[in-house]
Short mmCIF file of the C-alpha atoms (twelve columns), coordinates in Angstrom:
data_MODEL
# 
_entry.id   MODEL 
# 
loop_
_atom_site.group_PDB 
_atom_site.id 
_atom_site.type_symbol 
_atom_site.label_atom_id 
_atom_site.label_alt_id 
_atom_site.label_comp_id 
_atom_site.label_asym_id 
_atom_site.label_seq_id 
_atom_site.Cartn_x 
_atom_site.Cartn_y 
_atom_site.Cartn_z 
_atom_site.pdbx_PDB_model_num 
ATOM 1   C CA . MET A 1   104.239 160.457 -30.770 1 
ATOM 2   C CA . ARG A 2   105.986 157.936 -28.675 1 
ATOM 3   C CA . TYR A 3   103.177 155.430 -28.293 1 
ATOM 4   C CA . PHE A 4   102.332 154.989 -31.963 1 
ATOM 5   C CA . SER A 5   103.991 152.240 -33.944 1 
ATOM 6   C CA . PRO A 6   105.609 153.276 -37.247 1 
ATOM 7   C CA . LEU A 7   104.219 150.082 -38.765 1 
ATOM 8   C CA . PHE A 8   100.983 151.996 -39.168 1 
ATOM 9   C CA . PHE A 9   102.595 154.370 -41.633 1 
ATOM 10  C CA . VAL A 10  103.962 151.422 -43.605 1 
ATOM 11  C CA . SER A 11  100.543 149.805 -43.765 1 
ATOM 12  C CA . CYS A 12  98.606  152.968 -44.569 1 
ATOM 13  C CA . GLY A 13  99.864  152.807 -48.111 1 
ATOM 14  C CA . LEU A 14  98.528  149.301 -48.569 1 
ATOM 15  C CA . SER A 15  95.070  148.214 -49.589 1 
ATOM 16  C CA . ALA A 16  92.324  147.593 -47.052 1 
ATOM 17  C CA . PRO A 17  92.476  143.778 -47.217 1 
ATOM 18  C CA . LEU A 18  95.983  143.894 -45.797 1 
ATOM 19  C CA . PHE A 19  94.438  144.943 -42.517 1 
ATOM 20  C CA . GLY A 20  92.435  141.735 -42.504 1 
ATOM 21  C CA . LEU A 21  89.262  143.093 -44.085 1 
ATOM 22  C CA . GLY A 22  87.548  140.269 -45.921 1 
ATOM 23  C CA . SER A 23  90.305  137.841 -45.001 1 
ATOM 24  C CA . SER A 24  89.594  134.189 -44.347 1 
ATOM 25  C CA . GLY A 25  91.817  134.548 -41.280 1 
ATOM 26  C CA . GLU A 26  89.115  136.389 -39.361 1 
ATOM 27  C CA . ASP A 27  86.703  134.826 -36.890 1 
ATOM 28  C CA . SER A 28  83.045  135.784 -37.271 1 
ATOM 29  C CA . ARG A 29  81.615  134.522 -33.998 1 
ATOM 30  C CA . THR A 30  79.457  136.826 -31.894 1 
ATOM 31  C CA . THR A 31  81.059  138.873 -29.141 1 
ATOM 32  C CA . THR A 32  79.847  138.911 -25.533 1 
ATOM 33  C CA . PRO A 33  79.725  141.851 -23.081 1 
ATOM 34  C CA . VAL A 34  82.434  142.262 -20.446 1 
ATOM 35  C CA . ALA A 35  81.171  143.452 -17.063 1 
ATOM 36  C CA . LEU A 36  82.744  146.478 -15.404 1 
ATOM 37  C CA . ALA A 37  83.447  144.302 -12.385 1 
ATOM 38  C CA . THR A 38  85.655  142.153 -14.624 1 
ATOM 39  C CA . VAL A 39  87.433  145.267 -15.875 1 
ATOM 40  C CA . ASN A 40  88.148  146.328 -12.329 1 
ATOM 41  C CA . ALA A 41  89.258  142.883 -11.206 1 
ATOM 42  C CA . THR A 42  91.416  141.837 -14.160 1 
ATOM 43  C CA . LEU A 43  92.375  144.798 -16.366 1 
ATOM 44  C CA . LEU A 44  92.832  147.864 -14.178 1 
ATOM 45  C CA . ARG A 45  95.968  146.855 -12.282 1 
ATOM 46  C CA . PRO A 46  97.884  145.609 -15.376 1 
ATOM 47  C CA . ALA A 47  96.932  148.853 -17.161 1 
ATOM 48  C CA . GLN A 48  98.442  150.863 -14.309 1 
ATOM 49  C CA . PHE A 49  101.679 148.891 -14.541 1 
ATOM 50  C CA . ALA A 50  101.795 149.184 -18.337 1 
ATOM 51  C CA . ARG A 51  101.418 152.946 -18.008 1 
ATOM 52  C CA . ALA A 52  104.224 153.072 -15.455 1 
ATOM 53  C CA . ALA A 53  106.570 151.411 -17.962 1 
ATOM 54  C CA . TYR A 54  106.734 154.759 -19.766 1 
ATOM 55  C CA . CYS A 55  108.354 156.356 -16.704 1 
ATOM 56  C CA . SER A 56  112.070 156.329 -15.975 1 
ATOM 57  C CA . GLY A 57  113.578 153.624 -13.811 1 
ATOM 58  C CA . ALA A 58  114.933 156.173 -11.354 1 
ATOM 59  C CA . SER A 59  111.541 157.830 -10.865 1 
ATOM 60  C CA . LEU A 60  109.846 154.480 -10.328 1 
ATOM 61  C CA . LYS A 61  112.301 153.313 -7.691  1 
ATOM 62  C CA . ALA A 62  112.120 156.708 -5.941  1 
ATOM 63  C CA . GLN A 63  108.294 156.773 -6.284  1 
ATOM 64  C CA . THR A 64  108.491 160.227 -7.899  1 
ATOM 65  C CA . CYS A 65  106.683 159.508 -11.184 1 
ATOM 66  C CA . GLY A 66  103.476 161.274 -10.197 1 
ATOM 67  C CA . GLY A 67  100.131 159.700 -11.089 1 
ATOM 68  C CA . PRO A 68  101.529 156.369 -12.314 1 
ATOM 69  C CA . CYS A 69  103.359 155.851 -9.019  1 
ATOM 70  C CA . ASP A 70  100.460 157.115 -6.919  1 
ATOM 71  C CA . SER A 71  98.153  154.550 -8.514  1 
ATOM 72  C CA . LEU A 72  100.558 151.763 -7.541  1 
ATOM 73  C CA . LYS A 73  100.720 151.970 -3.781  1 
ATOM 74  C CA . GLY A 74  102.167 148.887 -2.124  1 
ATOM 75  C CA . VAL A 75  104.575 148.247 -5.000  1 
ATOM 76  C CA . THR A 76  108.333 147.808 -4.763  1 
ATOM 77  C CA . PHE A 77  110.287 148.122 -8.011  1 
ATOM 78  C CA . LEU A 78  112.988 145.468 -7.874  1 
ATOM 79  C CA . GLN A 79  114.768 145.605 -11.225 1 
ATOM 80  C CA . THR A 80  114.863 147.849 -14.291 1 
ATOM 81  C CA . GLY A 81  116.679 147.580 -17.594 1 
ATOM 82  C CA . GLY A 82  116.821 148.789 -21.170 1 
ATOM 83  C CA . ASP A 83  118.040 151.865 -23.018 1 
ATOM 84  C CA . GLN A 84  114.873 153.026 -24.868 1 
ATOM 85  C CA . GLY A 85  116.591 151.954 -28.097 1 
ATOM 86  C CA . LEU A 86  117.351 148.442 -29.259 1 
ATOM 87  C CA . VAL A 87  116.665 147.378 -25.669 1 
ATOM 88  C CA . PRO A 88  113.274 148.802 -24.598 1 
ATOM 89  C CA . PHE A 89  112.830 149.729 -20.957 1 
ATOM 90  C CA . TYR A 90  111.311 147.114 -18.651 1 
ATOM 91  C CA . PHE A 91  110.845 146.667 -14.927 1 
ATOM 92  C CA . ILE A 92  110.190 143.884 -12.454 1 
ATOM 93  C CA . ALA A 93  108.129 144.800 -9.401  1 
ATOM 94  C CA . HIS A 94  106.599 143.197 -6.315  1 
ATOM 95  C CA . ASP A 95  102.928 144.094 -5.898  1 
ATOM 96  C CA . THR A 96  102.120 143.508 -2.229  1 
ATOM 97  C CA . VAL A 97  98.464  144.449 -2.805  1 
ATOM 98  C CA . GLN A 98  97.766  141.762 -5.405  1 
ATOM 99  C CA . LYS A 99  100.541 139.515 -4.052  1 
ATOM 100 C CA . ASN A 100 102.357 138.945 -7.323  1 
ATOM 101 C CA . ILE A 101 105.470 139.772 -9.301  1 
ATOM 102 C CA . VAL A 102 104.949 142.091 -12.279 1 
ATOM 103 C CA . VAL A 103 107.006 142.361 -15.457 1 
ATOM 104 C CA . ALA A 104 106.161 145.390 -17.623 1 
ATOM 105 C CA . HIS A 105 107.619 146.323 -21.023 1 
ATOM 106 C CA . GLU A 106 107.720 149.845 -22.434 1 
ATOM 107 C CA . GLY A 107 106.300 150.582 -25.901 1 
ATOM 108 C CA . THR A 108 108.081 152.120 -28.866 1 
ATOM 109 C CA . HIS A 109 110.383 155.056 -28.126 1 
ATOM 110 C CA . THR A 110 109.835 157.031 -31.344 1 
ATOM 111 C CA . ALA A 111 112.573 159.540 -30.534 1 
ATOM 112 C CA . ASN A 112 115.086 156.710 -31.018 1 
ATOM 113 C CA . VAL A 113 115.446 155.187 -34.471 1 
ATOM 114 C CA . LEU A 114 116.805 151.965 -32.968 1 
ATOM 115 C CA . SER A 115 113.560 151.465 -31.081 1 
ATOM 116 C CA . ILE A 116 111.574 152.057 -34.260 1 
ATOM 117 C CA . LEU A 117 113.658 149.424 -36.066 1 
ATOM 118 C CA . ASN A 118 112.402 146.840 -33.561 1 
ATOM 119 C CA . ASP A 119 108.900 147.439 -34.974 1 
ATOM 120 C CA . VAL A 120 109.583 147.638 -38.695 1 
ATOM 121 C CA . ASP A 121 111.665 144.470 -38.928 1 
ATOM 122 C CA . PHE A 122 108.506 142.390 -39.356 1 
ATOM 123 C CA . VAL A 123 109.751 139.548 -41.551 1 
ATOM 124 C CA . ARG A 124 108.512 136.235 -40.134 1 
ATOM 125 C CA . THR A 125 111.278 134.038 -38.784 1 
ATOM 126 C CA . ASP A 126 111.381 130.647 -37.074 1 
ATOM 127 C CA . ILE A 127 110.902 130.810 -33.343 1 
ATOM 128 C CA . ASP A 128 114.052 130.173 -31.326 1 
ATOM 129 C CA . THR A 129 113.526 126.588 -30.204 1 
ATOM 130 C CA . SER A 130 116.558 126.745 -27.933 1 
ATOM 131 C CA . ARG A 131 114.546 129.288 -25.934 1 
ATOM 132 C CA . PHE A 132 111.198 127.566 -26.565 1 
ATOM 133 C CA . PRO A 133 111.939 123.844 -26.977 1 
ATOM 134 C CA . GLN A 134 108.228 123.056 -26.581 1 
ATOM 135 C CA . ALA A 135 107.650 124.876 -29.886 1 
ATOM 136 C CA . ALA A 136 109.891 122.609 -31.954 1 
ATOM 137 C CA . GLY A 137 108.304 121.020 -35.004 1 
ATOM 138 C CA . GLN A 138 105.131 123.119 -34.906 1 
ATOM 139 C CA . GLY A 139 105.915 125.511 -37.759 1 
ATOM 140 C CA . ILE A 140 105.912 128.537 -35.478 1 
ATOM 141 C CA . GLU A 141 107.142 131.795 -36.991 1 
ATOM 142 C CA . VAL A 142 107.332 135.145 -35.231 1 
ATOM 143 C CA . HIS A 143 108.051 138.801 -35.940 1 
ATOM 144 C CA . SER A 144 111.823 138.968 -36.422 1 
ATOM 145 C CA . GLY A 145 112.248 142.356 -34.778 1 
ATOM 146 C CA . PHE A 146 110.226 141.400 -31.721 1 
ATOM 147 C CA . GLN A 147 112.064 138.110 -31.256 1 
ATOM 148 C CA . ASP A 148 115.448 139.852 -31.490 1 
ATOM 149 C CA . THR A 149 114.279 142.541 -29.053 1 
ATOM 150 C CA . PHE A 150 112.930 139.948 -26.634 1 
ATOM 151 C CA . GLN A 151 116.247 138.070 -26.684 1 
ATOM 152 C CA . ARG A 152 118.151 141.146 -25.512 1 
ATOM 153 C CA . THR A 153 116.448 141.096 -22.099 1 
ATOM 154 C CA . ALA A 154 115.173 137.516 -21.782 1 
ATOM 155 C CA . ASP A 155 117.980 136.175 -19.584 1 
ATOM 156 C CA . SER A 156 117.978 139.142 -17.203 1 
ATOM 157 C CA . ILE A 157 114.180 139.088 -16.902 1 
ATOM 158 C CA . LEU A 158 114.056 135.343 -16.262 1 
ATOM 159 C CA . ALA A 159 116.803 135.590 -13.626 1 
ATOM 160 C CA . GLY A 160 115.130 138.619 -12.043 1 
ATOM 161 C CA . VAL A 161 111.740 136.954 -11.850 1 
ATOM 162 C CA . ARG A 162 113.195 133.799 -10.323 1 
ATOM 163 C CA . SER A 163 115.019 135.889 -7.728  1 
ATOM 164 C CA . ALA A 164 111.852 137.885 -6.971  1 
ATOM 165 C CA . LEU A 165 109.759 134.738 -6.543  1 
ATOM 166 C CA . ASN A 166 112.319 133.273 -4.174  1 
ATOM 167 C CA . SER A 167 112.678 136.428 -2.088  1 
ATOM 168 C CA . THR A 168 108.969 137.268 -1.806  1 
ATOM 169 C CA . GLY A 169 107.365 133.842 -1.654  1 
ATOM 170 C CA . VAL A 170 104.561 134.802 -4.056  1 
ATOM 171 C CA . THR A 171 103.476 132.333 -6.716  1 
ATOM 172 C CA . THR A 172 101.942 134.531 -9.440  1 
ATOM 173 C CA . VAL A 173 103.660 136.552 -12.181 1 
ATOM 174 C CA . VAL A 174 101.782 139.190 -14.203 1 
ATOM 175 C CA . VAL A 175 103.257 140.308 -17.541 1 
ATOM 176 C CA . THR A 176 102.015 143.464 -19.252 1 
ATOM 177 C CA . GLY A 177 102.842 146.249 -21.676 1 
ATOM 178 C CA . HIS A 178 101.390 148.649 -24.233 1 
ATOM 179 C CA . SER A 179 101.946 148.687 -28.023 1 
ATOM 180 C CA . GLN A 180 105.392 147.216 -28.786 1 
ATOM 181 C CA . GLY A 181 105.620 146.496 -25.071 1 
ATOM 182 C CA . ALA A 182 102.418 144.443 -25.305 1 
ATOM 183 C CA . SER A 183 103.878 142.322 -28.099 1 
ATOM 184 C CA . LEU A 184 107.076 141.756 -26.140 1 
ATOM 185 C CA . ALA A 185 105.018 140.875 -23.068 1 
ATOM 186 C CA . MET A 186 103.372 138.015 -24.954 1 
ATOM 187 C CA . ILE A 187 106.751 136.483 -25.802 1 
ATOM 188 C CA . THR A 188 108.071 137.112 -22.297 1 
ATOM 189 C CA . GLY A 189 104.942 135.571 -20.804 1 
ATOM 190 C CA . ALA A 190 105.418 132.432 -22.890 1 
ATOM 191 C CA . MET A 191 109.045 132.155 -21.777 1 
ATOM 192 C CA . LEU A 192 108.133 132.527 -18.109 1 
ATOM 193 C CA . LYS A 193 105.238 130.091 -18.326 1 
ATOM 194 C CA . LEU A 194 107.455 127.438 -19.907 1 
ATOM 195 C CA . SER A 195 110.556 128.105 -17.785 1 
ATOM 196 C CA . LEU A 196 109.207 128.549 -14.268 1 
ATOM 197 C CA . ALA A 197 107.946 125.824 -11.969 1 
ATOM 198 C CA . PRO A 198 104.435 124.529 -12.758 1 
ATOM 199 C CA . SER A 199 103.295 125.848 -9.381  1 
ATOM 200 C CA . VAL A 200 103.872 129.434 -10.587 1 
ATOM 201 C CA . LYS A 201 100.860 131.045 -12.269 1 
ATOM 202 C CA . VAL A 202 101.713 133.333 -15.203 1 
ATOM 203 C CA . VAL A 203 99.075  135.899 -16.241 1 
ATOM 204 C CA . VAL A 204 99.590  137.860 -19.476 1 
ATOM 205 C CA . THR A 205 97.400  140.970 -19.860 1 
ATOM 206 C CA . THR A 206 98.402  143.528 -22.487 1 
ATOM 207 C CA . PHE A 207 97.130  146.627 -24.276 1 
ATOM 208 C CA . ALA A 208 97.075  147.452 -28.000 1 
ATOM 209 C CA . PRO A 209 99.635  144.874 -29.178 1 
ATOM 210 C CA . LEU A 210 100.893 144.463 -32.700 1 
ATOM 211 C CA . ARG A 211 100.591 140.945 -34.099 1 
ATOM 212 C CA . VAL A 212 103.574 138.810 -33.079 1 
ATOM 213 C CA . GLY A 213 103.503 135.629 -35.155 1 
ATOM 214 C CA . ASN A 214 101.682 133.237 -37.437 1 
ATOM 215 C CA . LYS A 215 98.664  131.075 -36.656 1 
ATOM 216 C CA . ALA A 216 100.912 128.338 -35.230 1 
ATOM 217 C CA . TRP A 217 102.253 130.921 -32.747 1 
ATOM 218 C CA . ALA A 218 98.720  132.018 -31.862 1 
ATOM 219 C CA . ASP A 219 97.703  128.394 -31.303 1 
ATOM 220 C CA . PHE A 220 100.832 127.872 -29.168 1 
ATOM 221 C CA . LEU A 221 99.932  130.823 -26.936 1 
ATOM 222 C CA . ASP A 222 96.356  129.591 -26.656 1 
ATOM 223 C CA . SER A 223 97.393  126.102 -25.585 1 
ATOM 224 C CA . LYS A 224 100.466 126.814 -23.463 1 
ATOM 225 C CA . VAL A 225 99.913  130.270 -21.958 1 
ATOM 226 C CA . GLY A 226 96.545  131.954 -22.431 1 
ATOM 227 C CA . VAL A 227 96.657  135.724 -22.875 1 
ATOM 228 C CA . THR A 228 94.282  138.655 -22.557 1 
ATOM 229 C CA . PHE A 229 94.789  141.744 -24.693 1 
ATOM 230 C CA . VAL A 230 92.759  144.941 -24.950 1 
ATOM 231 C CA . THR A 231 92.106  146.770 -28.231 1 
ATOM 232 C CA . ASN A 232 90.504  150.181 -28.351 1 
ATOM 233 C CA . GLN A 233 87.859  151.253 -30.860 1 
ATOM 234 C CA . LYS A 234 89.495  152.203 -34.214 1 
ATOM 235 C CA . ASP A 235 93.127  151.827 -33.131 1 
ATOM 236 C CA . PRO A 236 95.045  150.731 -36.271 1 
ATOM 237 C CA . VAL A 237 98.093  149.330 -34.479 1 
ATOM 238 C CA . PRO A 238 96.649  145.910 -33.490 1 
ATOM 239 C CA . THR A 239 95.902  145.320 -37.185 1 
ATOM 240 C CA . VAL A 240 99.600  145.258 -38.136 1 
ATOM 241 C CA . PRO A 241 101.489 143.370 -39.393 1 
ATOM 242 C CA . PRO A 242 98.502  142.483 -41.591 1 
ATOM 243 C CA . LEU A 243 96.789  139.133 -41.855 1 
ATOM 244 C CA . ILE A 244 97.760  138.790 -45.507 1 
ATOM 245 C CA . LEU A 245 101.417 138.595 -44.455 1 
ATOM 246 C CA . GLY A 246 100.627 135.558 -42.330 1 
ATOM 247 C CA . PHE A 247 100.385 137.184 -38.894 1 
ATOM 248 C CA . THR A 248 97.607  136.265 -36.448 1 
ATOM 249 C CA . HIS A 249 96.586  137.419 -32.987 1 
ATOM 250 C CA . PRO A 250 95.950  134.737 -30.346 1 
ATOM 251 C CA . SER A 251 92.612  134.327 -28.627 1 
ATOM 252 C CA . GLY A 252 91.807  136.530 -25.651 1 
ATOM 253 C CA . GLU A 253 90.930  139.887 -27.224 1 
ATOM 254 C CA . ILE A 254 88.758  142.309 -25.260 1 
ATOM 255 C CA . HIS A 255 87.580  145.177 -27.444 1 
ATOM 256 C CA . ILE A 256 86.542  148.646 -26.297 1 
ATOM 257 C CA . VAL A 257 83.652  149.346 -28.654 1 
ATOM 258 C CA . ASP A 258 83.067  153.076 -28.215 1 
ATOM 259 C CA . SER A 259 83.955  156.137 -26.173 1 
ATOM 260 C CA . SER A 260 81.088  155.675 -23.716 1 
ATOM 261 C CA . GLN A 261 83.565  153.778 -21.480 1 
ATOM 262 C CA . LYS A 262 80.809  151.290 -20.670 1 
ATOM 263 C CA . ASN A 263 80.910  149.006 -23.681 1 
ATOM 264 C CA . LEU A 264 83.582  146.304 -23.750 1 
ATOM 265 C CA . VAL A 265 83.188  142.921 -25.433 1 
ATOM 266 C CA . ALA A 266 85.057  139.613 -25.391 1 
ATOM 267 C CA . CYS A 267 86.022  138.566 -28.911 1 
ATOM 268 C CA . PRO A 268 86.140  134.783 -29.469 1 
ATOM 269 C CA . GLY A 269 88.745  133.202 -31.715 1 
ATOM 270 C CA . HIS A 270 91.628  134.739 -33.617 1 
ATOM 271 C CA . ASP A 271 91.168  138.209 -35.152 1 
ATOM 272 C CA . ASN A 272 87.422  138.442 -34.709 1 
ATOM 273 C CA . GLU A 273 85.883  140.546 -37.469 1 
ATOM 274 C CA . HIS A 274 83.614  142.299 -34.945 1 
ATOM 275 C CA . CYS A 275 86.623  143.663 -33.042 1 
ATOM 276 C CA . ALA A 276 89.973  145.232 -34.008 1 
ATOM 277 C CA . ALA A 277 90.443  143.038 -37.098 1 
ATOM 278 C CA . GLY A 278 87.305  144.549 -38.589 1 
ATOM 279 C CA . ASN A 279 88.650  148.105 -38.488 1 
ATOM 280 C CA . SER A 280 88.946  149.995 -41.764 1 
ATOM 281 C CA . ILE A 281 91.966  152.118 -42.668 1 
ATOM 282 C CA . LEU A 282 89.465  154.739 -43.809 1 
ATOM 283 C CA . HIS A 283 88.211  155.234 -40.248 1 
ATOM 284 C CA . ASP A 284 91.211  154.586 -38.015 1 
ATOM 285 C CA . SER A 285 92.115  156.708 -35.005 1 
ATOM 286 C CA . VAL A 286 95.619  157.302 -33.684 1 
ATOM 287 C CA . ALA A 287 94.084  158.762 -30.523 1 
ATOM 288 C CA . ASN A 288 92.508  155.373 -29.836 1 
ATOM 289 C CA . HIS A 289 95.997  153.852 -29.706 1 
ATOM 290 C CA . LEU A 290 97.140  156.477 -27.247 1 
ATOM 291 C CA . GLY A 291 94.192  155.936 -24.946 1 
ATOM 292 C CA . ALA A 292 93.568  152.205 -24.513 1 
ATOM 293 C CA . GLN A 293 94.918  152.152 -20.967 1 
ATOM 294 C CA . ALA A 294 93.358  155.510 -20.137 1 
ATOM 295 C CA . VAL A 295 89.929  154.128 -20.955 1 
ATOM 296 C CA . ILE A 296 90.495  151.154 -18.659 1 
ATOM 297 C CA . ASN A 297 91.613  153.449 -15.861 1 
ATOM 298 C CA . ASP A 298 88.656  155.759 -16.376 1 
ATOM 299 C CA . LEU A 299 86.226  152.835 -16.503 1 
ATOM 300 C CA . ALA A 300 87.301  151.626 -13.112 1 
ATOM 301 C CA . ARG A 301 87.708  155.084 -11.644 1 
ATOM 302 C CA . THR A 302 84.337  156.402 -12.826 1 
ATOM 303 C CA . GLU A 303 82.140  153.372 -12.337 1 
ATOM 304 C CA . LEU A 304 83.702  151.309 -9.575  1 
ATOM 305 C CA . MET A 305 86.208  153.520 -7.768  1 
ATOM 306 C CA . PRO A 306 84.510  156.902 -7.211  1 
ATOM 307 C CA . ASP A 307 87.013  157.893 -4.553  1 
ATOM 308 C CA . TRP A 308 89.993  157.521 -6.878  1 
ATOM 309 C CA . GLN A 309 92.417  160.396 -6.405  1 
ATOM 310 C CA . HIS A 310 94.672  161.681 -9.114  1 
ATOM 311 C CA . GLY A 311 98.315  161.976 -8.180  1 
ATOM 312 C CA . PRO A 312 100.422 165.061 -8.858  1 
ATOM 313 C CA . ILE A 313 102.035 165.602 -12.235 1 
ATOM 314 C CA . SER A 314 105.641 164.458 -12.536 1 
ATOM 315 C CA . GLU A 315 108.155 165.480 -15.189 1 
ATOM 316 C CA . HIS A 316 109.678 161.999 -14.917 1 
ATOM 317 C CA . CYS A 317 106.713 160.400 -16.646 1 
ATOM 318 C CA . ILE A 318 106.257 162.818 -19.549 1 
ATOM 319 C CA . PRO A 319 106.861 160.614 -22.606 1 
ATOM 320 C CA . ARG A 320 110.390 161.146 -23.844 1 
ATOM 321 C CA . GLY A 321 110.510 162.549 -27.342 1 
ATOM 322 C CA . ILE A 322 106.937 163.892 -27.457 1 
ATOM 323 C CA . PRO A 323 106.771 167.513 -28.671 1 
ATOM 324 C CA . ASP A 324 104.373 170.093 -27.298 1 
ATOM 325 C CA . VAL A 325 102.565 170.430 -30.620 1 
ATOM 326 C CA . SER A 326 99.857  168.418 -32.418 1 
ATOM 327 C CA . GLN A 327 96.669  166.978 -31.007 1 
ATOM 328 C CA . HIS A 328 98.066  163.460 -30.772 1 
ATOM 329 C CA . ALA A 329 101.184 164.537 -28.905 1 
ATOM 330 C CA . ARG A 330 99.062  166.396 -26.380 1 
ATOM 331 C CA . ALA A 331 96.868  163.322 -26.014 1 
ATOM 332 C CA . ALA A 332 99.908  161.153 -25.349 1 
ATOM 333 C CA . ARG A 333 101.208 163.598 -22.776 1 
ATOM 334 C CA . ALA A 334 97.808  163.685 -21.049 1 
ATOM 335 C CA . PHE A 335 97.683  159.888 -21.046 1 
ATOM 336 C CA . ALA A 336 101.054 159.590 -19.322 1 
ATOM 337 C CA . LEU A 337 100.258 162.259 -16.758 1 
ATOM 338 C CA . ASP A 338 96.789  160.856 -16.065 1 
ATOM 339 C CA . ARG A 339 95.344  164.337 -16.440 1 
ATOM 340 C CA . ASP A 340 92.633  163.764 -19.022 1 
ATOM 341 C CA . ASN A 341 91.140  161.003 -21.092 1 
ATOM 342 C CA . PRO A 342 92.666  161.405 -24.574 1 
ATOM 343 C CA . ILE A 343 89.914  159.450 -26.285 1 
# 
């Protein structure tokens, strides 16, 4: 299962409080409904780009990745990188429809042990203040594996985004990703926000991220960047690394409450107990991790875009390393091919 973080298996052997249940780190404020119009306007397009990050660079540039490419008309893929191992795949694209530059990170490649190691190296370490000088003296600590992984592509992404902004004349950058890619997108988004000209707007919208850092990191993102991230029903992945180890999500969570595809809520504060942080390990769902983006796509397609047309299947966007057996593998394959809703 390529989309599922191995950190879940580490945490499954731990007690329920390690997932944040009953922890003083949770926020208990009441959630508020998110309108489908907001889903369509702010979440759909980033979800389509995050899905496309699971395709190969060659298929993206040639526009032969099937459904993911067909949903992204008016997009030119400018730069790709990564090896699906220690350096996860990423791309930089110009979206002429939304008039922005997009950076998308791929999630964990579970067929490659080096990619898995990026997830499981979750010791907290000081943030690199040479990369983030604005973070100096704030006690910020981040996931060691994610910071190391981010560093491997940071310079090329920053240079690529600057080049894309100069060549296209747009003034907005969208950063997205799913799972490990969502966590990397938060760090990348912070770098871009703090490195680019103040006139450039940086929007970070991600799906099913693991926690990236401590509360000081969450506060830093809240004050300097502002992120939106989507969690899906009983997905266990956003609950790791656990709160008891000192990790905290930033503000900006939008939670998909159930499989009706009509019930999304905004979750105030950090790790709101009414959203992903309140999930129990006794009732988690791997399928919910596979389908966070699929639900967003289906929400917009079913309710607001009735004329949506599925694109043809492409072998280039079948998740690498996913076998043809097991319910979850089939769900992941369906998610990538945009054939069915795996929820």
